[in-house]
Short mmCIF file of N, CA and C in Angstrom, two decimals:
data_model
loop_
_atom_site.label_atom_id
_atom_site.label_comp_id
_atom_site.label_asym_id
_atom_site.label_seq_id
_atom_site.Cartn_x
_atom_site.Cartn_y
_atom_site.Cartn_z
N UNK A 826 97.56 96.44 147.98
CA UNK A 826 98.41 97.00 146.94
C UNK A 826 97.82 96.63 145.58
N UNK A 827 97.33 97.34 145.13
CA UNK A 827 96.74 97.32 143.49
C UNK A 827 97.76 97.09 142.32
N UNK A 828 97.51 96.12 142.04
CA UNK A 828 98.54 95.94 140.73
C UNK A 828 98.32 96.91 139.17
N UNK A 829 99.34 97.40 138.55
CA UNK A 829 98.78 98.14 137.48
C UNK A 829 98.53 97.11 136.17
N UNK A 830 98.77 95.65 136.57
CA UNK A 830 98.37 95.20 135.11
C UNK A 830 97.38 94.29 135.44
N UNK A 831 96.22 94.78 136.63
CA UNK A 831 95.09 94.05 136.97
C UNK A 831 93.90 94.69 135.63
N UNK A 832 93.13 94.03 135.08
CA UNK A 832 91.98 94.40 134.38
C UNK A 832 90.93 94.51 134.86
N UNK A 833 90.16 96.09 134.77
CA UNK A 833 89.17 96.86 134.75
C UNK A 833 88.32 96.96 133.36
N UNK A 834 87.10 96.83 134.11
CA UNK A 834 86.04 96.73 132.66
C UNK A 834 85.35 98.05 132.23
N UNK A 835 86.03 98.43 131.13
CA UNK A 835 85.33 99.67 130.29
C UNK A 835 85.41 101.15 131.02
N UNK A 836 86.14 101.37 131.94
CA UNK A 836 86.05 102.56 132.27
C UNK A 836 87.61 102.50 132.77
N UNK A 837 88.15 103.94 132.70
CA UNK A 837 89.27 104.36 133.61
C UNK A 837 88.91 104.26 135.20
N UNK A 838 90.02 103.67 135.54
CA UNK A 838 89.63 103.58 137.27
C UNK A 838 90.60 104.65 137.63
N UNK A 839 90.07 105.35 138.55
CA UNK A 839 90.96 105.96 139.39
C UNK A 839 90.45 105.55 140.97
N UNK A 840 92.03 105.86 141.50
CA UNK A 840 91.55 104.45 142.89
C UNK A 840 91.98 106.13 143.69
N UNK A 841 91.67 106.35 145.13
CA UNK A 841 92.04 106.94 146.24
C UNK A 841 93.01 105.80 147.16
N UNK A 842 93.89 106.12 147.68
CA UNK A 842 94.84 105.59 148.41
C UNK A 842 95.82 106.46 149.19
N UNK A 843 95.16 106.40 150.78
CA UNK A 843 96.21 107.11 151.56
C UNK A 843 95.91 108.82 151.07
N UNK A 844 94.65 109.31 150.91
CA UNK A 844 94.36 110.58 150.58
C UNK A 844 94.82 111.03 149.81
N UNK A 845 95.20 110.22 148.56
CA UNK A 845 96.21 110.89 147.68
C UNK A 845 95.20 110.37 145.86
N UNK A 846 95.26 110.58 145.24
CA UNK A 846 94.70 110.91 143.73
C UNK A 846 95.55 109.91 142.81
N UNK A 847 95.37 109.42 142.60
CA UNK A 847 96.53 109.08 141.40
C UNK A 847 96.06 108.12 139.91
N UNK A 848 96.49 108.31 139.12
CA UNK A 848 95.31 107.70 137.76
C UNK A 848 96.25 106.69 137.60
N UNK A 849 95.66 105.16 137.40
CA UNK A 849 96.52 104.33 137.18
C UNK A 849 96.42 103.91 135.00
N UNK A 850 98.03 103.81 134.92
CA UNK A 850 98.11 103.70 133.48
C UNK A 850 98.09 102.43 132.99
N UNK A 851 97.88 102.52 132.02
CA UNK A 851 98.57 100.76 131.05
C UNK A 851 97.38 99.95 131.68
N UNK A 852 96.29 100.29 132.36
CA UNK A 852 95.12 99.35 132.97
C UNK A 852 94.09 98.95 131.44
N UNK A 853 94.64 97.76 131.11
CA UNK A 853 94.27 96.57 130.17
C UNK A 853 92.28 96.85 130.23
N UNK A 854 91.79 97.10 129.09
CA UNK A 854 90.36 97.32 129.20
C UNK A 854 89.78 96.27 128.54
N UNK A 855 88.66 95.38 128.99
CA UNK A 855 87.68 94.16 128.79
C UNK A 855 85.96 95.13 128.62
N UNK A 856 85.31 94.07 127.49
CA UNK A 856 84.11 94.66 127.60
C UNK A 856 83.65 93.85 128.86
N UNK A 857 82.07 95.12 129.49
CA UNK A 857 81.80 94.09 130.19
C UNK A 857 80.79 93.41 129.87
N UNK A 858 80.00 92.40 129.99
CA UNK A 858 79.09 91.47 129.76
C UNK A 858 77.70 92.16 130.73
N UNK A 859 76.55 92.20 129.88
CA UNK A 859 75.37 92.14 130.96
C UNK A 859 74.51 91.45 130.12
N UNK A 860 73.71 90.33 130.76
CA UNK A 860 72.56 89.64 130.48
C UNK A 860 71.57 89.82 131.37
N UNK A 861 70.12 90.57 130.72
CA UNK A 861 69.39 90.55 131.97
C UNK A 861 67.71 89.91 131.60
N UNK A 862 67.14 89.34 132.78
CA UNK A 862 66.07 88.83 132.35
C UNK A 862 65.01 90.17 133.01
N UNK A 863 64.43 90.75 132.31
CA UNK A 863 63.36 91.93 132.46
C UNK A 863 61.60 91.36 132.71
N UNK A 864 61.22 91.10 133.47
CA UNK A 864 59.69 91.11 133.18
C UNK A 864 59.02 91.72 133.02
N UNK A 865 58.22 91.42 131.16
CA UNK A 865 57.31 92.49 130.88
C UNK A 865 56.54 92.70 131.82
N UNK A 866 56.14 94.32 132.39
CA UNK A 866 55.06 94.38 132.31
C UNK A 866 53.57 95.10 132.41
N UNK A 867 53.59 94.73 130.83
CA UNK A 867 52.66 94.54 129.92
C UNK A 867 52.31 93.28 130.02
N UNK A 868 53.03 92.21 130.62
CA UNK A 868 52.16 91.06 129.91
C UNK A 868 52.19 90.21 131.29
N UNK A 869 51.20 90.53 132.58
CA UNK A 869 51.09 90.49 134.01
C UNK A 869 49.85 89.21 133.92
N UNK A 870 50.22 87.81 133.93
CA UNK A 870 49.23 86.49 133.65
C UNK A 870 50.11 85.61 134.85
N UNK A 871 49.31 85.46 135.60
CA UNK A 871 49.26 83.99 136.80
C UNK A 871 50.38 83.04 135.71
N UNK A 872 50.87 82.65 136.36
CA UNK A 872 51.95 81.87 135.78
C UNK A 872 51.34 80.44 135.86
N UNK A 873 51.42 79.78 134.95
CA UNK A 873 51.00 78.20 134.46
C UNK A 873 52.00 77.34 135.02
N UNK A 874 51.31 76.45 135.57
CA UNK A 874 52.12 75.04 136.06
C UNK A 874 51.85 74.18 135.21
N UNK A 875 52.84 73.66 134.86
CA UNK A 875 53.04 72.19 133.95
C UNK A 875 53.04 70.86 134.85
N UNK A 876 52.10 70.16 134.38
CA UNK A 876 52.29 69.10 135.04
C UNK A 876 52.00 67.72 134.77
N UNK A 877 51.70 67.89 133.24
CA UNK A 877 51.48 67.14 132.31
C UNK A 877 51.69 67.46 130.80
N UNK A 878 52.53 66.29 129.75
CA UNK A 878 53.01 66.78 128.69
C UNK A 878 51.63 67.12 127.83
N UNK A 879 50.33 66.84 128.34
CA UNK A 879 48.90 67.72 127.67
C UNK A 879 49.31 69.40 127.95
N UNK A 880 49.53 69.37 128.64
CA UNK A 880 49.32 70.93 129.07
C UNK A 880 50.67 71.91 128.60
N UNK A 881 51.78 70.93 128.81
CA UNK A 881 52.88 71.48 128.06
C UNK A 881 52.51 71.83 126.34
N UNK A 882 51.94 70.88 125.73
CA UNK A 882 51.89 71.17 124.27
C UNK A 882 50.77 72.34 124.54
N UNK A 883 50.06 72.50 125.07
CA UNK A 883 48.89 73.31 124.43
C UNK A 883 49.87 74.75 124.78
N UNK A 884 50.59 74.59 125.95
CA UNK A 884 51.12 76.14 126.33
C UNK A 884 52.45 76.16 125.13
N UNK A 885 53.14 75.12 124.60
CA UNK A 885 53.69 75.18 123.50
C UNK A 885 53.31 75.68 121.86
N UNK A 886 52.12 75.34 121.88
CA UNK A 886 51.79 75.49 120.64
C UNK A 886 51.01 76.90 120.75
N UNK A 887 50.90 77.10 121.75
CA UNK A 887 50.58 78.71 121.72
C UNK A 887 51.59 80.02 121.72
N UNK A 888 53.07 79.26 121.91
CA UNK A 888 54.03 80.18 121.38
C UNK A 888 55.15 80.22 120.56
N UNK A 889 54.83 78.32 120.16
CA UNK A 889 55.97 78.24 118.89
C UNK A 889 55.64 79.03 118.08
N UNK A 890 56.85 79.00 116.70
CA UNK A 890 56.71 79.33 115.59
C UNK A 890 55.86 79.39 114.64
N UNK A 891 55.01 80.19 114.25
CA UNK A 891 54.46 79.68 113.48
C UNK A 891 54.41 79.04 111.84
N UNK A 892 55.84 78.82 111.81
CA UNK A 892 56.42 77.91 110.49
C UNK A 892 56.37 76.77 111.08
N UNK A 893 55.53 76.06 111.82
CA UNK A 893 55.81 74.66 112.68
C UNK A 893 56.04 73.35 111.50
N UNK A 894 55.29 73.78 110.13
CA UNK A 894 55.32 73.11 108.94
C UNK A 894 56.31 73.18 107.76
N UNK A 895 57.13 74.36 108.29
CA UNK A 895 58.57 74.55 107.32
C UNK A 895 59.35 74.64 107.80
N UNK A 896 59.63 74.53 108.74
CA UNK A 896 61.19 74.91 108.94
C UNK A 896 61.29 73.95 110.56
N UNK A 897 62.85 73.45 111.37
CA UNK A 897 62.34 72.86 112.77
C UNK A 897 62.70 74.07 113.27
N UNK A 898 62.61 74.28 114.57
CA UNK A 898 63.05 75.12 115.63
C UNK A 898 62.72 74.36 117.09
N UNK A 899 63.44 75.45 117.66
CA UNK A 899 63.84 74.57 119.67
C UNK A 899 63.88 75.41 120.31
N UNK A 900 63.14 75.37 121.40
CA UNK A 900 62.11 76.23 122.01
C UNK A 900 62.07 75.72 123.79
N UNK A 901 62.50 76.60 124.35
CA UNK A 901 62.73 75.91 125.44
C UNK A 901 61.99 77.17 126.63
N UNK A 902 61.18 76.47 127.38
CA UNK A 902 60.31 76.66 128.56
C UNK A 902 61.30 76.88 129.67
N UNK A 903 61.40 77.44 130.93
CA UNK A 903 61.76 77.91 131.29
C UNK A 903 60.72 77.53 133.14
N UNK A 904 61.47 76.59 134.19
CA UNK A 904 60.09 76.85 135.06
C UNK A 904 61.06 76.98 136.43
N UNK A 905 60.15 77.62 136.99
CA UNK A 905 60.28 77.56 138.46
C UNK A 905 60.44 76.72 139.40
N UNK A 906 60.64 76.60 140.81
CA UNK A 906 60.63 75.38 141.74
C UNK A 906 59.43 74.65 141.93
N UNK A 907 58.40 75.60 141.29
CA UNK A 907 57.01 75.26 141.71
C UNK A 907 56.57 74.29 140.19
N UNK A 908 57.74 74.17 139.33
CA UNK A 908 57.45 74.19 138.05
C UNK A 908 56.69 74.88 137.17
N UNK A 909 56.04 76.40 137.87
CA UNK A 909 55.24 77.17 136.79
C UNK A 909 56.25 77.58 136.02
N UNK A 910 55.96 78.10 135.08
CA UNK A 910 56.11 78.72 133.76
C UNK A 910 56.91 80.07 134.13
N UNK A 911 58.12 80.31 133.98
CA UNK A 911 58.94 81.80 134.06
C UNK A 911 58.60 82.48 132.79
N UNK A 912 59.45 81.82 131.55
CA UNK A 912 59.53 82.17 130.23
C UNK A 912 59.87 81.06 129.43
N UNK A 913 60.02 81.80 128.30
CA UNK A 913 60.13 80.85 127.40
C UNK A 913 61.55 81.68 126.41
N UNK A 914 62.14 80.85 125.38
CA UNK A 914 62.92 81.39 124.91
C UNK A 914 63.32 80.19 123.54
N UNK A 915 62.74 80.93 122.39
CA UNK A 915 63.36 80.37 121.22
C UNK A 915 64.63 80.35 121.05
N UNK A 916 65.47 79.17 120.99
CA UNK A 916 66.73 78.96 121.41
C UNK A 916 67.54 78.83 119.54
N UNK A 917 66.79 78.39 118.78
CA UNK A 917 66.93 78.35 117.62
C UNK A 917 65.93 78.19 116.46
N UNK A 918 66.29 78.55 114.93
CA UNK A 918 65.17 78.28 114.06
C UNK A 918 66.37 77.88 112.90
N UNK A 919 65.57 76.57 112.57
CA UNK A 919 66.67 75.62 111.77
C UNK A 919 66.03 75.66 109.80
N UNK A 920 66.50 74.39 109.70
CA UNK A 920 66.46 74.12 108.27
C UNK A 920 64.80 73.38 108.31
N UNK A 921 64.73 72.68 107.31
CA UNK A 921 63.72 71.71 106.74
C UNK A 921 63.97 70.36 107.95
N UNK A 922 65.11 70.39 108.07
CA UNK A 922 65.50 68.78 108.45
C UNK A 922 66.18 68.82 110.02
N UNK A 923 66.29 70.35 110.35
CA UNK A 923 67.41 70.07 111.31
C UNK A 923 67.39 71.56 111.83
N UNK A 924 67.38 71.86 113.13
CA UNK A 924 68.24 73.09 114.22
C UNK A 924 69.23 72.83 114.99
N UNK A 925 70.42 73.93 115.33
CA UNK A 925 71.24 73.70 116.12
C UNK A 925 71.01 73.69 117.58
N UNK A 926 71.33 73.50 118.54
CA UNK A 926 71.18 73.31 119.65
C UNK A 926 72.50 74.18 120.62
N UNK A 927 72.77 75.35 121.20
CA UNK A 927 73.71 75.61 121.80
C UNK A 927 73.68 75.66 123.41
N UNK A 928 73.95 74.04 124.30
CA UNK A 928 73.77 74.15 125.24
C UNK A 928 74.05 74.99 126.12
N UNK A 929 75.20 75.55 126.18
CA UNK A 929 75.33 77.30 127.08
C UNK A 929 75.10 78.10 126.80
N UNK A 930 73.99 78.86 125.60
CA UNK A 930 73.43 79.58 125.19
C UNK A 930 72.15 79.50 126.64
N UNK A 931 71.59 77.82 126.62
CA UNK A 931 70.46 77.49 126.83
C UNK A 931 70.53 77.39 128.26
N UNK A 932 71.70 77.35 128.50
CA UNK A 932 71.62 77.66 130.26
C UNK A 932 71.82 78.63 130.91
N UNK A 933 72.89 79.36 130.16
CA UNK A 933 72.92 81.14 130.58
C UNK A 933 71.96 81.31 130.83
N UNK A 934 71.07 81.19 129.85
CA UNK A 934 69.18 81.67 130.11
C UNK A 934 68.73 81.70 131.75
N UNK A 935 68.87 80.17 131.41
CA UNK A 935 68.15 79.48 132.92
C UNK A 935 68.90 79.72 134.39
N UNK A 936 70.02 80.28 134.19
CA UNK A 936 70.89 80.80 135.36
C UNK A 936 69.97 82.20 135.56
N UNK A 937 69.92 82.88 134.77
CA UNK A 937 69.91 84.18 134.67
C UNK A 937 68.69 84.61 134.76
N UNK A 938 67.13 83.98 134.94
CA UNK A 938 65.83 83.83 134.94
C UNK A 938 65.84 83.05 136.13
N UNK A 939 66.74 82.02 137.05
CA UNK A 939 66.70 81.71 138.23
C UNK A 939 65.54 79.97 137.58
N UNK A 940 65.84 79.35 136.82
CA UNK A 940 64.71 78.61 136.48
C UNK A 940 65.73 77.08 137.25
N UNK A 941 65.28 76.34 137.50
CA UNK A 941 65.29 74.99 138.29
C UNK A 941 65.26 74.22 137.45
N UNK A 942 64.34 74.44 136.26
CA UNK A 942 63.86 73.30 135.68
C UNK A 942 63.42 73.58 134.24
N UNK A 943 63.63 72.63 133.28
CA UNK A 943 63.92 73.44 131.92
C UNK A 943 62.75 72.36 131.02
N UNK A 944 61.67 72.49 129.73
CA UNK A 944 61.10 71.35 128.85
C UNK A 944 61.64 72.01 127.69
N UNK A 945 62.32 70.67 127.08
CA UNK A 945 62.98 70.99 125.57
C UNK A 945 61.79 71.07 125.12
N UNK A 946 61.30 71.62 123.47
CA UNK A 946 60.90 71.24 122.31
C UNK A 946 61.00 71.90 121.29
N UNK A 947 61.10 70.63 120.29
CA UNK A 947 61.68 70.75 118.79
C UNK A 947 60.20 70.42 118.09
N UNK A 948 60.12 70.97 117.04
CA UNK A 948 58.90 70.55 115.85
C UNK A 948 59.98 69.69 114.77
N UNK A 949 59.15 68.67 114.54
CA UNK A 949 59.30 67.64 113.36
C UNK A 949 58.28 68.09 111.83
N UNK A 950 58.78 69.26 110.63
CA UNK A 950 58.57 69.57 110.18
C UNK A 950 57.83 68.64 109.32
N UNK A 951 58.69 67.71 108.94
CA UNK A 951 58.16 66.35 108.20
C UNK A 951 56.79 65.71 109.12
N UNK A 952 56.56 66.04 109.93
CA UNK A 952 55.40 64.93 110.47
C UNK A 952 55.85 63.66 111.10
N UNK A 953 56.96 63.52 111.34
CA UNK A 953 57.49 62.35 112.06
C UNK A 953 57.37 62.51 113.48
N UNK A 954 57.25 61.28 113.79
CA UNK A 954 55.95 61.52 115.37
C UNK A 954 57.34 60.28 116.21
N UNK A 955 58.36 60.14 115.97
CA UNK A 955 59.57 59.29 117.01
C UNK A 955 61.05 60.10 116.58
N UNK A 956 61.33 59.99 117.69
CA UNK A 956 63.02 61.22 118.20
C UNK A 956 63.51 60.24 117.07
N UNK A 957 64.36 61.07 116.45
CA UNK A 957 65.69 60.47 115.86
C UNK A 957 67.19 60.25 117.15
N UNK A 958 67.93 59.57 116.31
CA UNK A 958 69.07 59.47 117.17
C UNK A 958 69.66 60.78 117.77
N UNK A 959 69.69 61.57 116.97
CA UNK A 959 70.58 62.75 117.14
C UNK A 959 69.42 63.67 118.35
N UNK A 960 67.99 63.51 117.77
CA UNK A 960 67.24 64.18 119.08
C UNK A 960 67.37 63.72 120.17
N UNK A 961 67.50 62.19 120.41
CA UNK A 961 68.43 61.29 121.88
C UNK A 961 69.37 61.92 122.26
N UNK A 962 70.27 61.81 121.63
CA UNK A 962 71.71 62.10 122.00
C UNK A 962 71.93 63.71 122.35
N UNK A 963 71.16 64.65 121.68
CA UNK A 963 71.20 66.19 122.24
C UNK A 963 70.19 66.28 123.21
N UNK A 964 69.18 65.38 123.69
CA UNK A 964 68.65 65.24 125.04
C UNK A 964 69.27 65.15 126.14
N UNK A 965 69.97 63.58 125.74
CA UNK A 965 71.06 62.72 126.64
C UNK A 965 71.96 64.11 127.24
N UNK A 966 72.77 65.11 126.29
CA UNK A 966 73.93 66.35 126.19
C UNK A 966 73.00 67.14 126.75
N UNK A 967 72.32 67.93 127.12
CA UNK A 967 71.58 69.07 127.86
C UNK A 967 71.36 68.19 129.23
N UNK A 968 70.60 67.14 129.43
CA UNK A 968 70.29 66.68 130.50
C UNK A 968 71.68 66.41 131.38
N UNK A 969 72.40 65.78 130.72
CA UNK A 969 74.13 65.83 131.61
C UNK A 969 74.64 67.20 131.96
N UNK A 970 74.56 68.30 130.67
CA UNK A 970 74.96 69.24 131.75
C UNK A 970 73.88 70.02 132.49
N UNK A 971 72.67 69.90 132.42
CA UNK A 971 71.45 70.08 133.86
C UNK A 971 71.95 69.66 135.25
N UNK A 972 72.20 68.07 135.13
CA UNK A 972 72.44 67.94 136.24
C UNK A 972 73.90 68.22 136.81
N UNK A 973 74.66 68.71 135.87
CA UNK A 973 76.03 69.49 137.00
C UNK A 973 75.77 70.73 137.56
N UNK A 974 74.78 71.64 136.64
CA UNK A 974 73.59 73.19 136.97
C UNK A 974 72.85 72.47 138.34
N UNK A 975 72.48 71.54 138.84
CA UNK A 975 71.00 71.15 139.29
C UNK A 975 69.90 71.63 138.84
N UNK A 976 69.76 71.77 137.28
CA UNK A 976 68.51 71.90 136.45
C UNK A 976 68.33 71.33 136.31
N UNK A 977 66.86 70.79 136.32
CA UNK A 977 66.16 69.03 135.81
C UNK A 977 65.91 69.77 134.50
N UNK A 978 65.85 68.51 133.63
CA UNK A 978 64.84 68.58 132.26
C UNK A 978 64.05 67.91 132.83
N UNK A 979 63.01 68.61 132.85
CA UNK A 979 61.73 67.96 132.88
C UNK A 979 61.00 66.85 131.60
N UNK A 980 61.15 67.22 130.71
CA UNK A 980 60.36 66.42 129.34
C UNK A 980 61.11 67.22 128.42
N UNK A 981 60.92 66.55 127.06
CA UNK A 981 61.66 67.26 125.97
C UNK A 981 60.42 66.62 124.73
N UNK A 982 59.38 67.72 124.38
CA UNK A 982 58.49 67.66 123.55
C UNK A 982 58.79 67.55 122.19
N UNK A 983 58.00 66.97 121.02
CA UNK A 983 58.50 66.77 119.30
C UNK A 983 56.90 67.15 119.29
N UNK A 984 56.65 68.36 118.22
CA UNK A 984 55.39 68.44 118.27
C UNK A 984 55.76 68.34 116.46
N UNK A 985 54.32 67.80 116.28
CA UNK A 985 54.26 67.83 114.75
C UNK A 985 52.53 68.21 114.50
N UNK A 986 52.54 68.02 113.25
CA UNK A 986 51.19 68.65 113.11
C UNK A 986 49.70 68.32 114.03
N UNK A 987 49.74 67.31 114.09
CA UNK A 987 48.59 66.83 114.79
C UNK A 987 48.62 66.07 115.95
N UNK A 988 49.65 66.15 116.44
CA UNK A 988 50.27 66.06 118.02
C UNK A 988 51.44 66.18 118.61
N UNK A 989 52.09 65.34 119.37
CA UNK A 989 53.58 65.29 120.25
C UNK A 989 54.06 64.09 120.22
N UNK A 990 55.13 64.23 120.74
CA UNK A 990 55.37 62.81 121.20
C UNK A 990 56.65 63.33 122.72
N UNK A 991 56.37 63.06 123.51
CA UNK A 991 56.81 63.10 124.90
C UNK A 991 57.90 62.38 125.25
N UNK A 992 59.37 62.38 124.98
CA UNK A 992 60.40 61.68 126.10
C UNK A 992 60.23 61.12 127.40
N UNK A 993 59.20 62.05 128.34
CA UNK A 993 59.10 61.81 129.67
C UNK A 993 57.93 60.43 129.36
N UNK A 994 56.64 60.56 128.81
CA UNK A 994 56.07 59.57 128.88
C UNK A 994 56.25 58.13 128.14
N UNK A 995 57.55 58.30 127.57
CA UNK A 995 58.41 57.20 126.20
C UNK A 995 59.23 56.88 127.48
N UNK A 996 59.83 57.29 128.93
CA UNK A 996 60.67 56.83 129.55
C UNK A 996 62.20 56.73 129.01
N UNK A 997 62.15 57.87 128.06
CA UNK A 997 63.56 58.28 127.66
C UNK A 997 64.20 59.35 128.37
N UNK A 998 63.54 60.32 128.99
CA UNK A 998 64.22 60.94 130.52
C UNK A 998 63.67 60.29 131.76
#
């Protein structure tokens, strides 16, 4: 028995019941939502395994921003079970001093691309080469809700001009 104040998304439903026609009224309309992950392709490359925060920066710095010196931004990798490389997805582009971080922005992603396993990184515009508190603590906040997803963070990179500095090899994840 179909209720008439059940909600249907974006279209008139008309239901068949018992060979009979009938248009149901007053049916409450919701947009519907689609997020989809598409693979270019145009852009058909053996997928990269990470398996060291060397290899993470070089595949990083080949698709950050290239304001890496004005502005921060957070940039998050995207990997497989195998840990290769799915995608990538600029998650934000901030101030001089600072980007926001929207953790269910950043996991929708990773649901929706099927990824296991996620590497933060932020650029330190200033040249500062050690996490601040607040880069801890929004590590600490993504990695807690990873593991209720069963997404690992793998590493969470700070690249600045003339190198990184690695969480995973600091033993802060």
């Amino acid at each position: 028995m179909w209720n008439k104040k059940q909600i249907f998304i974006n279209r008139e439903v008309t239901l068949t019941k018992q060979n009979e026609m009938r248009d149901l009224k007053n049916v409450e309309l919701v947009r519907e939502i689609e997020i989809n992950f598409i693979k270019n392709p145009n852009f058909e490359v053996e997928p990269i395994k990470m398996t060291s925060p060397d290899k993470i920066e070089k595949v990083l710095r080949a698709i950050f921003p290239k304001d890496i010196l004005i502005r921060e931004s957070f940039v998050i990798l995207y990997l497989d079970y195998s840990n290769k490389v799915i995608g990538y997805h600029t998650l934000s582009k901030g101030g001089i001093t600072s980007t926001l971080v929207d953790v269910r922005i950043l996991y929708s992603i990773a649901l929706k691309c099927l990824a296991t396993s996620v590497v933060l990184c932020h650029n330190h515009p200033s040249g500062g080469k050690e996490p601040s508190e607040a880069d801890i603590q929004v590590t600490k906040k993504i990695q807690k809700a990873g593991d209720v997803l069963d997404i690992k963070v793998l590493d969470h990179i700070i690249l600045y001009e003339t190198g990184y500095y690695s969480f995973m090899e600091d033993d802060i994840l």
